[in-house]
Amino acid sequence: QVQLVESGGGLVQPGGSLRLSCTASGRIRGINTMNWYRQAPGKQRELVASITRGGFGDYADFVKGRFTVSRDNAKNTVYLQMNSLKPEDTAVYYCNTEIVVNVEGAKYNFWGQGTQVTVSS
């Protein structure tokens, strides 16, 4: 079994910072691009940032310059450093990735349980 577990969410004032983490555990042969999504109440889930295995990051326009995605392949962990947070960043943040689970190359898409980020004064 493979699990993705997020942590680091919480309540922060506008302009503040948070760092989210997501660690994959279980039967893992390899991890491809790792993604962060978010979903605000009443809205669709949207892609926030992605990072390839080689460390190339890509961002949605609404977080460029404020958020930074990184990963530690040795720890099977992806991070999302969020600075200059705004009330509109309030959402549940989800980690998502495709994981290779055996030597035959079988791969599956996995989601974390989500972590709440609330930006409010």
Short mmCIF file of N, CA, C and O in Angstrom, two decimals:
data_model
loop_
_atom_site.label_atom_id
_atom_site.label_comp_id
_atom_site.label_asym_id
_atom_site.label_seq_id
_atom_site.Cartn_x
_atom_site.Cartn_y
_atom_site.Cartn_z
N GLN A 1 0.83 -1.19 0.00
CA GLN A 1 0.00 0.00 0.00
C GLN A 1 0.87 1.24 0.00
O GLN A 1 1.93 1.27 0.62
N VAL A 2 0.41 2.25 -0.69
CA VAL A 2 1.12 3.52 -0.75
C VAL A 2 0.25 4.58 -0.10
O VAL A 2 -0.97 4.61 -0.28
N GLN A 3 0.87 5.43 0.67
CA GLN A 3 0.17 6.54 1.31
C GLN A 3 0.90 7.84 1.05
O GLN A 3 2.13 7.88 1.01
N LEU A 4 0.11 8.91 0.88
CA LEU A 4 0.65 10.27 0.85
C LEU A 4 0.08 10.98 2.06
O LEU A 4 -1.15 11.02 2.24
N VAL A 5 0.95 11.55 2.86
CA VAL A 5 0.51 12.24 4.07
C VAL A 5 1.03 13.67 4.04
O VAL A 5 2.25 13.90 3.99
N GLU A 6 0.08 14.61 4.09
CA GLU A 6 0.43 16.03 4.09
C GLU A 6 0.48 16.55 5.52
O GLU A 6 -0.20 16.02 6.41
N SER A 7 1.23 17.61 5.71
CA SER A 7 1.26 18.30 7.00
C SER A 7 1.67 19.75 6.77
O SER A 7 2.15 20.10 5.68
N GLY A 8 1.48 20.57 7.79
CA GLY A 8 1.95 21.94 7.72
C GLY A 8 0.88 23.00 7.54
O GLY A 8 1.18 24.19 7.57
N GLY A 9 -0.35 22.58 7.36
CA GLY A 9 -1.42 23.56 7.21
C GLY A 9 -1.73 24.25 8.53
O GLY A 9 -1.20 23.89 9.58
N GLY A 10 -2.58 25.27 8.45
CA GLY A 10 -2.96 25.98 9.66
C GLY A 10 -3.56 27.32 9.35
O GLY A 10 -3.91 27.63 8.20
N LEU A 11 -3.68 28.12 10.40
CA LEU A 11 -4.23 29.47 10.30
C LEU A 11 -3.08 30.48 10.30
O LEU A 11 -2.19 30.41 11.17
N VAL A 12 -3.11 31.39 9.35
CA VAL A 12 -2.05 32.39 9.25
C VAL A 12 -2.67 33.71 8.84
O VAL A 12 -3.70 33.74 8.15
N GLN A 13 -2.06 34.79 9.26
CA GLN A 13 -2.56 36.12 8.89
C GLN A 13 -2.14 36.47 7.47
O GLN A 13 -1.14 35.94 6.96
N PRO A 14 -2.88 37.34 6.82
CA PRO A 14 -2.47 37.79 5.48
C PRO A 14 -1.04 38.33 5.50
O PRO A 14 -0.65 39.05 6.43
N GLY A 15 -0.28 37.95 4.48
CA GLY A 15 1.12 38.32 4.42
C GLY A 15 2.05 37.33 5.07
O GLY A 15 3.27 37.43 4.92
N GLY A 16 1.49 36.38 5.77
CA GLY A 16 2.29 35.38 6.46
C GLY A 16 2.75 34.25 5.56
O GLY A 16 2.51 34.26 4.35
N SER A 17 3.40 33.27 6.19
CA SER A 17 3.99 32.14 5.46
C SER A 17 3.62 30.82 6.11
O SER A 17 3.40 30.75 7.33
N LEU A 18 3.57 29.79 5.29
CA LEU A 18 3.41 28.42 5.74
C LEU A 18 4.24 27.52 4.84
O LEU A 18 4.44 27.85 3.66
N ARG A 19 4.64 26.39 5.38
CA ARG A 19 5.36 25.40 4.57
C ARG A 19 4.63 24.08 4.69
O ARG A 19 4.51 23.52 5.80
N LEU A 20 4.13 23.59 3.57
CA LEU A 20 3.46 22.30 3.53
C LEU A 20 4.46 21.21 3.15
O LEU A 20 5.38 21.44 2.37
N SER A 21 4.23 20.02 3.69
CA SER A 21 5.04 18.86 3.35
C SER A 21 4.11 17.72 2.95
O SER A 21 2.98 17.62 3.44
N CYS A 22 4.61 16.86 2.10
CA CYS A 22 3.86 15.66 1.70
C CYS A 22 4.87 14.54 1.52
O CYS A 22 5.78 14.65 0.69
N THR A 23 4.68 13.46 2.28
CA THR A 23 5.61 12.34 2.21
C THR A 23 4.88 11.09 1.74
O THR A 23 3.81 10.76 2.24
N ALA A 24 5.50 10.43 0.79
CA ALA A 24 4.97 9.17 0.29
C ALA A 24 5.66 8.02 1.01
O ALA A 24 6.87 8.03 1.23
N SER A 25 4.86 6.99 1.36
CA SER A 25 5.42 5.83 2.03
C SER A 25 4.75 4.58 1.49
O SER A 25 3.66 4.63 0.93
N GLY A 26 5.43 3.45 1.70
CA GLY A 26 4.85 2.18 1.25
C GLY A 26 5.68 1.56 0.14
O GLY A 26 6.89 1.75 0.06
N ARG A 27 4.99 0.83 -0.72
CA ARG A 27 5.64 0.08 -1.81
C ARG A 27 5.93 1.03 -2.97
O ARG A 27 5.11 1.23 -3.85
N ILE A 28 7.13 1.60 -2.96
CA ILE A 28 7.48 2.63 -3.94
C ILE A 28 8.73 2.23 -4.69
O ILE A 28 9.77 1.98 -4.08
N ARG A 29 8.63 2.18 -6.03
CA ARG A 29 9.81 1.94 -6.86
C ARG A 29 10.32 3.25 -7.45
O ARG A 29 11.49 3.38 -7.75
N GLY A 30 9.40 4.19 -7.62
CA GLY A 30 9.80 5.47 -8.17
C GLY A 30 8.63 6.44 -8.11
O GLY A 30 7.47 6.03 -8.07
N ILE A 31 8.93 7.72 -8.08
CA ILE A 31 7.90 8.75 -8.02
C ILE A 31 8.13 9.73 -9.16
O ILE A 31 9.24 10.24 -9.32
N ASN A 32 7.11 9.97 -9.93
CA ASN A 32 7.22 10.89 -11.06
C ASN A 32 6.94 12.32 -10.60
O ASN A 32 7.24 12.67 -9.46
N THR A 33 6.39 13.12 -11.47
CA THR A 33 6.10 14.51 -11.11
C THR A 33 5.17 14.57 -9.90
O THR A 33 4.22 13.79 -9.80
N MET A 34 5.49 15.46 -8.98
CA MET A 34 4.67 15.63 -7.78
C MET A 34 3.94 16.97 -7.88
O MET A 34 4.51 17.97 -8.32
N ASN A 35 2.69 16.95 -7.48
CA ASN A 35 1.82 18.12 -7.66
C ASN A 35 1.19 18.55 -6.36
O ASN A 35 0.92 17.72 -5.48
N TRP A 36 0.90 19.84 -6.28
CA TRP A 36 0.06 20.39 -5.22
C TRP A 36 -1.18 20.98 -5.89
O TRP A 36 -1.08 21.77 -6.82
N TYR A 37 -2.34 20.56 -5.38
CA TYR A 37 -3.62 21.11 -5.79
C TYR A 37 -4.25 21.78 -4.58
O TYR A 37 -3.85 21.56 -3.44
N ARG A 38 -5.27 22.59 -4.86
CA ARG A 38 -6.06 23.14 -3.76
C ARG A 38 -7.52 23.22 -4.17
O ARG A 38 -7.84 23.29 -5.36
N GLN A 39 -8.37 23.20 -3.16
CA GLN A 39 -9.80 23.32 -3.40
C GLN A 39 -10.43 24.18 -2.32
O GLN A 39 -10.38 23.84 -1.14
N ALA A 40 -10.98 25.30 -2.75
CA ALA A 40 -11.68 26.19 -1.85
C ALA A 40 -13.15 25.81 -1.81
O ALA A 40 -13.65 25.19 -2.76
N PRO A 41 -13.86 26.18 -0.75
CA PRO A 41 -15.28 25.84 -0.65
C PRO A 41 -16.07 26.35 -1.86
O PRO A 41 -15.94 27.51 -2.25
N GLY A 42 -16.84 25.46 -2.46
CA GLY A 42 -17.67 25.84 -3.59
C GLY A 42 -16.94 25.99 -4.90
O GLY A 42 -17.54 26.38 -5.91
N LYS A 43 -15.65 25.67 -4.92
CA LYS A 43 -14.86 25.81 -6.14
C LYS A 43 -14.27 24.47 -6.56
O LYS A 43 -14.17 23.54 -5.76
N GLN A 44 -13.86 24.42 -7.82
CA GLN A 44 -13.23 23.20 -8.31
C GLN A 44 -11.78 23.11 -7.82
O GLN A 44 -11.14 24.13 -7.52
N ARG A 45 -11.29 21.89 -7.77
CA ARG A 45 -9.90 21.68 -7.41
C ARG A 45 -9.02 22.24 -8.53
O ARG A 45 -9.30 22.04 -9.71
N GLU A 46 -7.95 22.95 -8.13
CA GLU A 46 -7.08 23.55 -9.13
C GLU A 46 -5.62 23.24 -8.84
O GLU A 46 -5.23 23.11 -7.68
N LEU A 47 -4.84 23.15 -9.91
CA LEU A 47 -3.42 22.86 -9.79
C LEU A 47 -2.68 24.12 -9.34
O LEU A 47 -2.85 25.20 -9.92
N VAL A 48 -1.85 23.96 -8.32
CA VAL A 48 -1.10 25.08 -7.77
C VAL A 48 0.34 25.06 -8.27
O VAL A 48 0.85 26.07 -8.74
N ALA A 49 0.99 23.91 -8.14
CA ALA A 49 2.40 23.81 -8.52
C ALA A 49 2.75 22.35 -8.80
O ALA A 49 2.11 21.44 -8.25
N SER A 50 3.78 22.16 -9.63
CA SER A 50 4.27 20.83 -9.94
C SER A 50 5.79 20.85 -9.92
O SER A 50 6.40 21.89 -10.16
N ILE A 51 6.38 19.68 -9.68
CA ILE A 51 7.83 19.58 -9.74
C ILE A 51 8.20 18.21 -10.29
O ILE A 51 7.69 17.19 -9.83
N THR A 52 9.08 18.21 -11.28
CA THR A 52 9.51 16.96 -11.87
C THR A 52 10.51 16.26 -10.97
O THR A 52 11.02 16.83 -9.99
N ARG A 53 10.83 15.01 -11.31
CA ARG A 53 11.80 14.27 -10.52
C ARG A 53 13.16 14.98 -10.54
O ARG A 53 13.90 14.95 -9.57
N GLY A 54 13.44 15.64 -11.63
CA GLY A 54 14.71 16.35 -11.75
C GLY A 54 14.73 17.70 -11.07
O GLY A 54 15.76 18.38 -11.05
N GLY A 55 13.58 18.12 -10.52
CA GLY A 55 13.55 19.36 -9.75
C GLY A 55 13.04 20.58 -10.49
O GLY A 55 13.14 21.70 -9.99
N PHE A 56 12.50 20.37 -11.70
CA PHE A 56 11.95 21.53 -12.42
C PHE A 56 10.55 21.84 -11.91
O PHE A 56 9.67 20.98 -11.95
N GLY A 57 10.36 23.07 -11.46
CA GLY A 57 9.07 23.47 -10.90
C GLY A 57 8.26 24.30 -11.87
O GLY A 57 8.80 25.02 -12.71
N ASP A 58 6.97 24.20 -11.74
CA ASP A 58 6.05 24.97 -12.58
C ASP A 58 4.91 25.44 -11.68
O ASP A 58 4.52 24.72 -10.75
N TYR A 59 4.35 26.64 -11.97
CA TYR A 59 3.41 27.25 -11.06
C TYR A 59 2.20 27.82 -11.79
O TYR A 59 2.31 28.30 -12.92
N ALA A 60 1.08 27.79 -11.10
CA ALA A 60 -0.08 28.53 -11.59
C ALA A 60 0.22 30.02 -11.48
O ALA A 60 0.95 30.46 -10.58
N ASP A 61 -0.37 30.79 -12.38
CA ASP A 61 -0.09 32.22 -12.40
C ASP A 61 -0.43 32.89 -11.07
O ASP A 61 0.25 33.82 -10.65
N PHE A 62 -1.46 32.41 -10.40
CA PHE A 62 -1.92 33.08 -9.18
C PHE A 62 -0.99 32.87 -7.99
O PHE A 62 -1.19 33.48 -6.93
N VAL A 63 0.04 32.02 -8.12
CA VAL A 63 0.99 31.84 -7.02
C VAL A 63 2.43 32.16 -7.42
O VAL A 63 3.33 32.13 -6.57
N LYS A 64 2.65 32.46 -8.68
CA LYS A 64 4.02 32.75 -9.13
C LYS A 64 4.61 33.91 -8.35
O LYS A 64 3.97 34.93 -8.14
N GLY A 65 5.85 33.72 -7.91
CA GLY A 65 6.53 34.74 -7.13
C GLY A 65 6.25 34.68 -5.65
O GLY A 65 6.91 35.36 -4.86
N ARG A 66 5.26 33.89 -5.24
CA ARG A 66 4.92 33.79 -3.82
C ARG A 66 5.17 32.38 -3.27
O ARG A 66 5.55 32.23 -2.11
N PHE A 67 4.90 31.36 -4.08
CA PHE A 67 5.05 29.98 -3.64
C PHE A 67 6.28 29.35 -4.30
O PHE A 67 6.61 29.67 -5.46
N THR A 68 6.91 28.43 -3.58
CA THR A 68 8.05 27.69 -4.13
C THR A 68 7.86 26.21 -3.83
O THR A 68 7.66 25.83 -2.66
N VAL A 69 7.94 25.39 -4.87
CA VAL A 69 7.83 23.95 -4.71
C VAL A 69 9.23 23.33 -4.76
O VAL A 69 10.08 23.76 -5.54
N SER A 70 9.46 22.34 -3.93
CA SER A 70 10.73 21.63 -3.91
C SER A 70 10.48 20.18 -3.51
O SER A 70 9.38 19.84 -3.06
N ARG A 71 11.49 19.34 -3.68
CA ARG A 71 11.33 17.94 -3.30
C ARG A 71 12.65 17.36 -2.85
O ARG A 71 13.72 17.81 -3.25
N ASP A 72 12.53 16.33 -2.02
CA ASP A 72 13.69 15.57 -1.57
C ASP A 72 13.43 14.14 -1.98
O ASP A 72 12.63 13.42 -1.35
N ASN A 73 14.07 13.71 -3.05
CA ASN A 73 13.80 12.37 -3.59
C ASN A 73 14.21 11.27 -2.62
O ASN A 73 13.58 10.21 -2.58
N ALA A 74 15.24 11.51 -1.84
CA ALA A 74 15.69 10.49 -0.89
C ALA A 74 14.65 10.26 0.21
O ALA A 74 14.58 9.17 0.78
N LYS A 75 13.85 11.28 0.48
CA LYS A 75 12.83 11.18 1.53
C LYS A 75 11.42 11.00 0.96
O LYS A 75 10.45 10.98 1.71
N ASN A 76 11.32 10.92 -0.38
CA ASN A 76 10.00 10.79 -1.03
C ASN A 76 9.06 11.90 -0.58
O ASN A 76 7.88 11.67 -0.32
N THR A 77 9.58 13.09 -0.49
CA THR A 77 8.83 14.21 0.08
C THR A 77 8.84 15.40 -0.86
O THR A 77 9.87 15.71 -1.48
N VAL A 78 7.70 16.06 -0.94
CA VAL A 78 7.56 17.31 -1.69
C VAL A 78 7.12 18.39 -0.71
O VAL A 78 6.38 18.11 0.24
N TYR A 79 7.61 19.60 -0.95
CA TYR A 79 7.31 20.73 -0.08
C TYR A 79 6.65 21.85 -0.89
O TYR A 79 6.87 21.98 -2.09
N LEU A 80 5.89 22.67 -0.19
CA LEU A 80 5.35 23.88 -0.81
C LEU A 80 5.54 25.01 0.19
O LEU A 80 4.87 25.05 1.22
N GLN A 81 6.48 25.89 -0.11
CA GLN A 81 6.71 27.07 0.71
C GLN A 81 5.79 28.17 0.20
O GLN A 81 5.87 28.56 -0.97
N MET A 82 4.93 28.66 1.08
CA MET A 82 3.94 29.65 0.69
C MET A 82 4.22 30.94 1.45
O MET A 82 4.13 30.97 2.68
N ASN A 83 4.56 31.98 0.71
CA ASN A 83 4.84 33.29 1.30
C ASN A 83 3.80 34.30 0.81
O ASN A 83 3.08 34.07 -0.16
N SER A 84 3.75 35.43 1.49
CA SER A 84 2.83 36.51 1.11
C SER A 84 1.42 35.98 0.91
O SER A 84 0.75 36.28 -0.09
N LEU A 85 0.96 35.20 1.85
CA LEU A 85 -0.34 34.56 1.72
C LEU A 85 -1.47 35.58 1.73
O LEU A 85 -1.41 36.61 2.42
N LYS A 86 -2.51 35.27 0.95
CA LYS A 86 -3.67 36.12 0.81
C LYS A 86 -4.91 35.36 1.26
O LYS A 86 -4.93 34.13 1.22
N PRO A 87 -5.96 36.06 1.66
CA PRO A 87 -7.19 35.36 2.04
C PRO A 87 -7.70 34.43 0.94
O PRO A 87 -8.25 33.36 1.25
N GLU A 88 -7.50 34.79 -0.31
CA GLU A 88 -7.97 33.94 -1.40
C GLU A 88 -7.15 32.66 -1.56
O GLU A 88 -7.50 31.80 -2.37
N ASP A 89 -6.06 32.52 -0.80
CA ASP A 89 -5.30 31.28 -0.80
C ASP A 89 -5.93 30.25 0.15
O ASP A 89 -5.48 29.10 0.20
N THR A 90 -6.94 30.65 0.89
CA THR A 90 -7.61 29.73 1.80
C THR A 90 -8.23 28.57 1.03
O THR A 90 -9.01 28.77 0.09
N ALA A 91 -7.86 27.36 1.43
CA ALA A 91 -8.33 26.16 0.73
C ALA A 91 -7.78 24.93 1.44
O ALA A 91 -6.92 25.05 2.32
N VAL A 92 -8.27 23.79 1.04
CA VAL A 92 -7.63 22.52 1.41
C VAL A 92 -6.60 22.22 0.33
O VAL A 92 -6.92 22.23 -0.87
N TYR A 93 -5.38 21.97 0.74
CA TYR A 93 -4.28 21.70 -0.18
C TYR A 93 -4.00 20.20 -0.21
O TYR A 93 -3.87 19.55 0.85
N TYR A 94 -3.92 19.68 -1.43
CA TYR A 94 -3.74 18.24 -1.64
C TYR A 94 -2.43 17.97 -2.39
O TYR A 94 -2.09 18.66 -3.35
N CYS A 95 -1.77 16.93 -1.97
CA CYS A 95 -0.60 16.41 -2.67
C CYS A 95 -1.07 15.31 -3.63
O CYS A 95 -1.96 14.53 -3.30
N ASN A 96 -0.46 15.27 -4.80
CA ASN A 96 -0.83 14.27 -5.81
C ASN A 96 0.41 13.85 -6.58
O ASN A 96 1.25 14.69 -6.92
N THR A 97 0.51 12.55 -6.87
CA THR A 97 1.63 12.10 -7.68
C THR A 97 1.33 10.72 -8.26
O THR A 97 0.43 10.01 -7.81
N GLU A 98 2.12 10.37 -9.27
CA GLU A 98 2.05 9.06 -9.87
C GLU A 98 3.24 8.26 -9.36
O GLU A 98 4.39 8.74 -9.44
N ILE A 99 2.97 7.07 -8.85
CA ILE A 99 4.02 6.26 -8.22
C ILE A 99 4.15 4.92 -8.92
O ILE A 99 3.15 4.25 -9.18
N VAL A 100 5.38 4.56 -9.22
CA VAL A 100 5.68 3.24 -9.77
C VAL A 100 5.80 2.28 -8.59
O VAL A 100 6.58 2.52 -7.67
N VAL A 101 5.01 1.18 -8.64
CA VAL A 101 4.91 0.32 -7.45
C VAL A 101 5.62 -1.02 -7.57
O VAL A 101 5.74 -1.73 -6.59
N ASN A 102 6.07 -1.37 -8.79
CA ASN A 102 6.77 -2.65 -8.90
C ASN A 102 7.78 -2.61 -10.04
O ASN A 102 7.85 -1.64 -10.81
N VAL A 103 8.58 -3.68 -10.15
CA VAL A 103 9.65 -3.73 -11.14
C VAL A 103 9.12 -3.79 -12.57
O VAL A 103 9.83 -3.47 -13.52
N GLU A 104 7.85 -4.19 -12.70
CA GLU A 104 7.25 -4.24 -14.04
C GLU A 104 6.84 -2.84 -14.53
O GLU A 104 6.44 -2.68 -15.67
N GLY A 105 6.92 -1.88 -13.64
CA GLY A 105 6.61 -0.51 -14.03
C GLY A 105 5.18 -0.08 -13.84
O GLY A 105 4.76 0.97 -14.32
N ALA A 106 4.39 -0.89 -13.14
CA ALA A 106 3.00 -0.50 -12.90
C ALA A 106 2.98 0.78 -12.09
O ALA A 106 3.69 0.92 -11.09
N LYS A 107 2.14 1.73 -12.50
CA LYS A 107 2.09 3.01 -11.82
C LYS A 107 0.65 3.42 -11.60
O LYS A 107 -0.23 3.14 -12.40
N TYR A 108 0.44 4.11 -10.48
CA TYR A 108 -0.88 4.52 -10.08
C TYR A 108 -0.83 5.96 -9.58
O TYR A 108 0.19 6.43 -9.10
N ASN A 109 -1.98 6.60 -9.68
CA ASN A 109 -2.13 7.97 -9.22
C ASN A 109 -2.62 7.98 -7.78
O ASN A 109 -3.58 7.28 -7.45
N PHE A 110 -1.96 8.74 -6.94
CA PHE A 110 -2.33 8.80 -5.53
C PHE A 110 -2.57 10.24 -5.09
O PHE A 110 -1.96 11.18 -5.60
N TRP A 111 -3.47 10.36 -4.10
CA TRP A 111 -3.79 11.66 -3.50
C TRP A 111 -3.59 11.57 -1.99
O TRP A 111 -3.88 10.54 -1.38
N GLY A 112 -3.15 12.68 -1.41
CA GLY A 112 -3.13 12.78 0.03
C GLY A 112 -4.52 13.13 0.56
O GLY A 112 -5.45 13.37 -0.21
N GLN A 113 -4.63 13.19 1.88
CA GLN A 113 -5.92 13.45 2.51
C GLN A 113 -6.25 14.94 2.56
O GLN A 113 -7.38 15.31 2.84
N GLY A 114 -5.27 15.77 2.31
CA GLY A 114 -5.49 17.21 2.31
C GLY A 114 -5.13 17.85 3.64
O GLY A 114 -5.24 17.23 4.70
N THR A 115 -4.70 19.10 3.57
CA THR A 115 -4.40 19.87 4.77
C THR A 115 -5.01 21.27 4.60
O THR A 115 -4.87 21.89 3.54
N GLN A 116 -5.68 21.74 5.63
CA GLN A 116 -6.40 23.01 5.55
C GLN A 116 -5.44 24.18 5.74
O GLN A 116 -4.66 24.20 6.70
N VAL A 117 -5.53 25.13 4.84
CA VAL A 117 -4.80 26.40 4.97
C VAL A 117 -5.84 27.51 5.04
O VAL A 117 -6.68 27.64 4.13
N THR A 118 -5.80 28.29 6.11
CA THR A 118 -6.73 29.39 6.28
C THR A 118 -5.94 30.67 6.47
O THR A 118 -5.09 30.76 7.36
N VAL A 119 -6.21 31.64 5.61
CA VAL A 119 -5.53 32.93 5.68
C VAL A 119 -6.56 33.98 6.10
O VAL A 119 -7.47 34.31 5.33
N SER A 120 -6.41 34.46 7.32
CA SER A 120 -7.40 35.38 7.86
C SER A 120 -6.80 36.20 8.99
O SER A 120 -5.94 35.71 9.72
N SER A 121 -7.29 37.41 9.12
CA SER A 121 -6.86 38.25 10.24
C SER A 121 -7.83 38.13 11.41
O SER A 121 -7.62 38.73 12.46
#
